[in-house]
Coordinates of C-alpha atoms and ligand atoms in Angstrom, one line a residue:
X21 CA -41.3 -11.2 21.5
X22 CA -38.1 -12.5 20.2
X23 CA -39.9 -13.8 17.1
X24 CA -41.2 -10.2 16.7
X25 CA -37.8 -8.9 17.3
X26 CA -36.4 -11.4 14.5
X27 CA -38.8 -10.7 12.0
X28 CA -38.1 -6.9 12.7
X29 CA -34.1 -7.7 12.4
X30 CA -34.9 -9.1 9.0
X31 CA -37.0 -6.7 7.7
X32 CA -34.0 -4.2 8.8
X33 CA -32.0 -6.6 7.0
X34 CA -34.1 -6.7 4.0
X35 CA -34.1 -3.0 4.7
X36 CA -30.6 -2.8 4.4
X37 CA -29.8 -4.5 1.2
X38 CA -31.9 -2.7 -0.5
X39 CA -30.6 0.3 0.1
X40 CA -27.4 -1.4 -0.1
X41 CA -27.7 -2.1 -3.9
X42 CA -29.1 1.3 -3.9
X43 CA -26.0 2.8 -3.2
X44 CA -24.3 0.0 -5.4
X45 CA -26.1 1.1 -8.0
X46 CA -25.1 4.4 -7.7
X47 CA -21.7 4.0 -7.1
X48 CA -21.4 2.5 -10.5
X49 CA -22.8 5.4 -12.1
X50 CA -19.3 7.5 -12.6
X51 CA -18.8 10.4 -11.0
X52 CA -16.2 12.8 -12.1
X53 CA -12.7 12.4 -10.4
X54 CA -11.7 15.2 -8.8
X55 CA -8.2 17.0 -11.0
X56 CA -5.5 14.9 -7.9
X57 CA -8.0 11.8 -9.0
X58 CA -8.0 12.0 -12.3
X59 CA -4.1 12.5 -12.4
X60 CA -3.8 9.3 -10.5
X61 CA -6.4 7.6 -12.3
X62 CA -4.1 8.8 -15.8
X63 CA -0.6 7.5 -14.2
X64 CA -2.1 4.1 -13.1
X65 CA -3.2 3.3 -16.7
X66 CA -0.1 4.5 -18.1
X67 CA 1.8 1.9 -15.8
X68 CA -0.4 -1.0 -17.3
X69 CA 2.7 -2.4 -19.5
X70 CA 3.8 -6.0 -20.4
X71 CA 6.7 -6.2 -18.0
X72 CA 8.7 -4.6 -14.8
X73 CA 11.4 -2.2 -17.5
X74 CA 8.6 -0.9 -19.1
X75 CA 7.1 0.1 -15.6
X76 CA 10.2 1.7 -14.4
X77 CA 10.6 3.6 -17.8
X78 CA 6.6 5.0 -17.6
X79 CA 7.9 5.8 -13.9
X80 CA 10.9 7.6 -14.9
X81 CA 8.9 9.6 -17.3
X82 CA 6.3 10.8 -14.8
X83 CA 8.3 11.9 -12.4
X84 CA 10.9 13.8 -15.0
X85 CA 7.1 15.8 -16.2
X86 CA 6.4 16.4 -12.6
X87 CA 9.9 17.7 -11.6
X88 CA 11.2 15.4 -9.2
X89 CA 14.7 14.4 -8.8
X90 CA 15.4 11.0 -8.9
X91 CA 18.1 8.3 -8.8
X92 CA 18.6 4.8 -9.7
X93 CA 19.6 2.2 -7.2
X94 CA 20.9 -0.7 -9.2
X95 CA 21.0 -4.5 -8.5
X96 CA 21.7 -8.0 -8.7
X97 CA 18.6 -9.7 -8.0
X98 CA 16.5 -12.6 -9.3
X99 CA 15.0 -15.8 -7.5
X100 CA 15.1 -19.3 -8.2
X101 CA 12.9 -19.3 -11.1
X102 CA 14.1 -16.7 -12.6
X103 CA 17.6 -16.9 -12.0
X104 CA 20.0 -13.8 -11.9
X105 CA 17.7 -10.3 -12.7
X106 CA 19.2 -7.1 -12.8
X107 CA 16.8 -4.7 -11.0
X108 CA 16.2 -0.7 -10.5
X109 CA 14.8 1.2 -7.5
X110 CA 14.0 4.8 -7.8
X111 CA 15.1 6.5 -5.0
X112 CA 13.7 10.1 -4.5
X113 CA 15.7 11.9 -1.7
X114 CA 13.7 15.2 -0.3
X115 CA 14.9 17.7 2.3
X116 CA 17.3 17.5 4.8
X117 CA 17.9 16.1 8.6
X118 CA 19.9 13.7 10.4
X119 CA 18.0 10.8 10.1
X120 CA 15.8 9.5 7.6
X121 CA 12.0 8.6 7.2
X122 CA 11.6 6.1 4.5
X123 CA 9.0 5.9 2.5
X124 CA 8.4 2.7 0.5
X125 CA 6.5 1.4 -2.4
X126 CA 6.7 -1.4 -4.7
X127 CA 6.1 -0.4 -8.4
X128 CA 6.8 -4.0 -9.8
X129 CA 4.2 -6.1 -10.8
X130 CA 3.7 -10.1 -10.9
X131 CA 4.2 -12.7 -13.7
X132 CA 1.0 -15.1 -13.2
X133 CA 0.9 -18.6 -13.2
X134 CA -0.1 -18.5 -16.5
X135 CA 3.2 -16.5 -17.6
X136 CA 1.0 -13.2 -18.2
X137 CA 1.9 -10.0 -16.9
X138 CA -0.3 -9.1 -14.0
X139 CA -2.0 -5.0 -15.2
X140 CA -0.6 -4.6 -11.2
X141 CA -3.1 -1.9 -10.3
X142 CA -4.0 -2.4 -6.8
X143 CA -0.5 -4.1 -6.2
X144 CA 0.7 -2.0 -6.7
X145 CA 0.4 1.0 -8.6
X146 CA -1.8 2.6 -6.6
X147 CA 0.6 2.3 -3.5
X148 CA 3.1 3.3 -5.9
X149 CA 1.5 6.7 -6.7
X150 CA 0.1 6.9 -3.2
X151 CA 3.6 7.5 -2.0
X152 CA 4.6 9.7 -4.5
X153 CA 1.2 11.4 -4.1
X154 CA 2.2 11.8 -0.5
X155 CA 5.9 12.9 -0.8
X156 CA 5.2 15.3 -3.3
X157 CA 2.9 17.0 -0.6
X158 CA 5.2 16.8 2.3
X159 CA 6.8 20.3 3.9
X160 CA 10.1 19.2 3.5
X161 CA 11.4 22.3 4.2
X162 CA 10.2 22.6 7.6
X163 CA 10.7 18.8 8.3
X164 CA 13.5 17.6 10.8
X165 CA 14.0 14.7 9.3
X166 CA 15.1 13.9 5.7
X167 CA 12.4 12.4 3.6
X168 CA 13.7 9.0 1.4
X169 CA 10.8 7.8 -1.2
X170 CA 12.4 4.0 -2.2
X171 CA 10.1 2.5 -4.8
X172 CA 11.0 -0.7 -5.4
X173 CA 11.7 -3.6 -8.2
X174 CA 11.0 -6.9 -7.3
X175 CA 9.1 -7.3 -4.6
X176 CA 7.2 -9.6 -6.3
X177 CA 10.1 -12.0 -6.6
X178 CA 10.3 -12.5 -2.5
X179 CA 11.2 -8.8 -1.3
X180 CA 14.2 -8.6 -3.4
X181 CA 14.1 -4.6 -3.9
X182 CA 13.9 -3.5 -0.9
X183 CA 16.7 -5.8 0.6
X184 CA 19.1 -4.9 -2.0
X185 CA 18.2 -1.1 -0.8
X186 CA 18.6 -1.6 3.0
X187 CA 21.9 -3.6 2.4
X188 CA 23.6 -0.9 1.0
X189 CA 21.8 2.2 3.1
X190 CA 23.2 3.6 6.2
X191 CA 20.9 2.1 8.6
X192 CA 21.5 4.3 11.4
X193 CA 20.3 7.2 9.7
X194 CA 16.7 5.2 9.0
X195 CA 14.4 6.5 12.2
X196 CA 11.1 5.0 10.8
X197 CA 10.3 3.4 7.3
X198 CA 6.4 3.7 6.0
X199 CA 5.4 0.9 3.4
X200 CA 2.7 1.0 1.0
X201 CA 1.2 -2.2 -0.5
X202 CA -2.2 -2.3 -1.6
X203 CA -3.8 0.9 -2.4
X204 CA -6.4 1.3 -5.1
X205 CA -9.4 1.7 -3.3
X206 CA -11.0 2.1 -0.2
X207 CA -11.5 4.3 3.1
X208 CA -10.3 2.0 5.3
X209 CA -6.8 2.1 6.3
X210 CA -5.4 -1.5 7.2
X211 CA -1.8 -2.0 9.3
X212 CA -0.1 -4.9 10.7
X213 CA 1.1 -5.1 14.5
X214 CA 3.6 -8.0 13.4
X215 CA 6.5 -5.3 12.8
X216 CA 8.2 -6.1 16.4
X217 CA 9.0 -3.9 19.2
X218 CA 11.1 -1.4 17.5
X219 CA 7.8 -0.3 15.6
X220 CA 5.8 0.3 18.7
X221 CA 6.2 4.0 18.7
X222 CA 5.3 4.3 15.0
X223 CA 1.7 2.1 16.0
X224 CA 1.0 4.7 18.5
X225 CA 1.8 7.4 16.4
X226 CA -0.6 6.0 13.5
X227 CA -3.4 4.7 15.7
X228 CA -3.5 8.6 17.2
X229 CA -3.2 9.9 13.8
X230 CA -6.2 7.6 12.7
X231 CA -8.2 8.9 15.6
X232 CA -6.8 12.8 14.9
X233 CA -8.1 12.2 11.0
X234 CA -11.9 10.1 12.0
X235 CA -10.0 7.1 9.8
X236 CA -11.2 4.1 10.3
X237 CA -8.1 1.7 11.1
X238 CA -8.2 -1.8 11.3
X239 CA -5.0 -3.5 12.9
X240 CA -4.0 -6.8 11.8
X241 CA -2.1 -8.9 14.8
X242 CA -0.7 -11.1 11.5
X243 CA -0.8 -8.7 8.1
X244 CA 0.3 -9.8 5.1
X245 CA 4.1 -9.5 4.1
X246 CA 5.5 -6.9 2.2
X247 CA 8.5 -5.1 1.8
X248 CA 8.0 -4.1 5.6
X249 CA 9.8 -7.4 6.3
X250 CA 13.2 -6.8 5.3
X251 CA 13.2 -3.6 7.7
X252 CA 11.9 -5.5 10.6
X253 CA 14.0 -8.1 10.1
X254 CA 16.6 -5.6 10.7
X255 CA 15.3 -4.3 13.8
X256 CA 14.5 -0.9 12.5
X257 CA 10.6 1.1 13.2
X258 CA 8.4 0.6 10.2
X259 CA 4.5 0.3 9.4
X260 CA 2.7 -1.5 6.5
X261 CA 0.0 0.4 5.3
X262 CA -2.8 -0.7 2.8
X263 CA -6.0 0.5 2.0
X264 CA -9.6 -1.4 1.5
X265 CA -13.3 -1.2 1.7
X266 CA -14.5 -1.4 5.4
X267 CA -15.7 -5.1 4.8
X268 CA -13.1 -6.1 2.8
X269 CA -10.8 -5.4 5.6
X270 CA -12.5 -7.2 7.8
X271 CA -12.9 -9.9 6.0
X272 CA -9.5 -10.0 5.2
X273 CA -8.7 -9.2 9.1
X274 CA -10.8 -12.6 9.7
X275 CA -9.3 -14.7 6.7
X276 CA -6.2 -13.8 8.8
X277 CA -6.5 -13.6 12.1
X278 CA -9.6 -15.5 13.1
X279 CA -8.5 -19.1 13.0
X280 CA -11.2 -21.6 12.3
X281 CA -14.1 -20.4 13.5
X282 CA -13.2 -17.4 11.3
X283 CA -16.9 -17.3 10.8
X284 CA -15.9 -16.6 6.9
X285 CA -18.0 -19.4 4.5
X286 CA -16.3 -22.3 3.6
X287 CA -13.8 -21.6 0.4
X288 CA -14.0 -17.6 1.5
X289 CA -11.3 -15.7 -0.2
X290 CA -11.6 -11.5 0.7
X291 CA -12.3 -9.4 -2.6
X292 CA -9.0 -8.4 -2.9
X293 CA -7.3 -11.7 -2.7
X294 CA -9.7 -12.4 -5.6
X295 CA -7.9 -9.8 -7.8
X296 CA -4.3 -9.5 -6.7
X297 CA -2.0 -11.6 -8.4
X298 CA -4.6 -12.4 -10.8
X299 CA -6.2 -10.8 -14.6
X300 CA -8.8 -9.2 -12.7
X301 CA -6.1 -7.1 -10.6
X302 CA -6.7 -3.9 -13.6
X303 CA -7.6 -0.3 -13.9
X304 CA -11.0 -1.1 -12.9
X305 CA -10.7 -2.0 -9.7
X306 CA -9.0 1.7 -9.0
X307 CA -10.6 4.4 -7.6
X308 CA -8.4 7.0 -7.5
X309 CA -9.9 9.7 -5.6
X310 CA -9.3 6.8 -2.5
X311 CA -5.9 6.4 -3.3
X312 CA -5.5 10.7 -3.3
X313 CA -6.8 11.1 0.0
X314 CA -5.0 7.9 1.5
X315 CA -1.9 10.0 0.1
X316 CA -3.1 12.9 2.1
X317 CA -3.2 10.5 5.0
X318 CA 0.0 9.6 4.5
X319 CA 1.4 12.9 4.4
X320 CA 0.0 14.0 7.5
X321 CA 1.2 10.7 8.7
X322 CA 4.6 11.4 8.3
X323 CA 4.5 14.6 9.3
X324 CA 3.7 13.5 12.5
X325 CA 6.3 11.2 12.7
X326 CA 8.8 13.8 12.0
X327 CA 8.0 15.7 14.9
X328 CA 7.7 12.6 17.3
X329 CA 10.5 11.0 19.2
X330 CA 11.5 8.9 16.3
Ligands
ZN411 ZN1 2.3 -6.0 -3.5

């Protein structure tokens, strides 16, 4: 009997990896992007440049063809190794209200080991254009609270952006802060619970919001650092969104969270760890009608925070 059962499981098994490369298969085969895809897809490639200025300038460009206001936030930054940096965040400021929602993305990308400039597509252009994707689609003029897009320089250099921002903003205006980091493909909606006890509320308000929109959610007790950080560290609410393929984030979720007997193989590293911060992290790794409707999760996201208790 439970030989019977086994062999059954495994033909299942067998079963299911067939049709698994089935759909593999056919998910290679492209299908046409729909015209919200495709413009992602187009502003993704065009932020493939050699370094972080470049970025800002294809930036600048695209939101000055789209029609949306914009200012620069200037700084002093660097690290270590790189020694004083002069950075720019672009700060987009929509609506009006008391307090703020901020919504945050990092549009800089990495310098590699090998001194190459990482093509930064899944970090993080598509988080990048994910929140502008989002913001762009938010009824501001109904909203209570005023809506603050901060995307970010140098993040990559240890968080540096978003710090300089928060320094100089008027923190009790700031009722929740969203970050994006990670966003180029995927249904699955990752967020960390490691954003203390001033970002309960905004958990509960995402993990109904996942169950209101049949998203599959996977929280992270430990997630990995973003700009999220520097807002935690300063007490104030904020989430740290990413997106991923169901495995991948549980893979990830494991390679995190599930200590030694992780169950992961020896030498695992999740898909996306393969490509981040790497060559492989490029335009083919985006799939942009993913990132689209992860912006139209975030703008119903937000929406509902605005009419919380926030
Ligand atoms: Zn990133």
């Amino acid at each position: 009997m439970a030989i019977r059962q086994l062999l059954a499981s495994s033909a299942a098994l067998a079963l299911g990896a067939v049709m698994a490369s089935a759909a593999m298969a056919q998910s290679t085969e492209q299908a046409p992007l729909s015209p919200r895809g495709q413009s992602i897809h187009d502003a993704a490639a065009a932020l493939v440049k050699s370094n972080n200025t470049e970025r800002l300038d294809v930036l600048k460009a695209q939101l000055e063809a789209a029609g949306v206001p914009y200012t620069l936030h200037a700084f002093e930054g660097g690290n270590r190794q790189t020694g004083p940096m002069s950075g720019n965040n672009i700060v987009i400021t929509l609506g009006e209200g008391e307090k703020d929602i901020v919504l945050l993305a990092h549009y800089d990308a990495a310098v590699l080991r090998d001194g190459a400039f990482s093509h930064g597509v899944v970090d993080n252009a598509g988080g990048t254009l994910a929140v502008i994707a989002a913001a762009k689609a938010l009824p501001v003029s109904t909203m209570k609270h005023r809506v603050v897009v901060v995307l970010t320089d140098q993040e990559e250099l240890g968080l540096i952006g978003a710090r300089k921002w928060l320094e100089q903003a008027d923190k009790s205006r700031i009722a929740a802060a969203v970050n994006v980091d990670v966003a180029a493909y995927g249904t699955t909606v990752m967020f960390g619970l490691n954003n203390g006890p001033a970002s309960a509320g905004l958990v509960r308000t995402l993990r109904t919001h996942c169950a209101d929109t049949n998203t599959d959610c996977v929280a992270f007790p430990v997630y990995p650092p973003s700009e999220d950080r520097v807002f935690t560290a300063a007490g104030l609410p904020v989430l740290s969104l990413g997106i991923q393929n169901p495995i991948g984030a549980r893979q990830m979720w494991l390679a995190f969270n599930g200590g030694q007997d992780n169950g992961l193989r020896e030498g695992f590293v999740p898909d996306v760890f393969q490509n981040i911060h790497t060559h492989e992290d490029k335009m083919d790794k985006l799939k942009a009608d993913d990132v689209a409707a992860f912006a139209d999760f975030v703008t119903q996201l937000v929406v509902k925070i605005d009419n919380g208790q926030h």
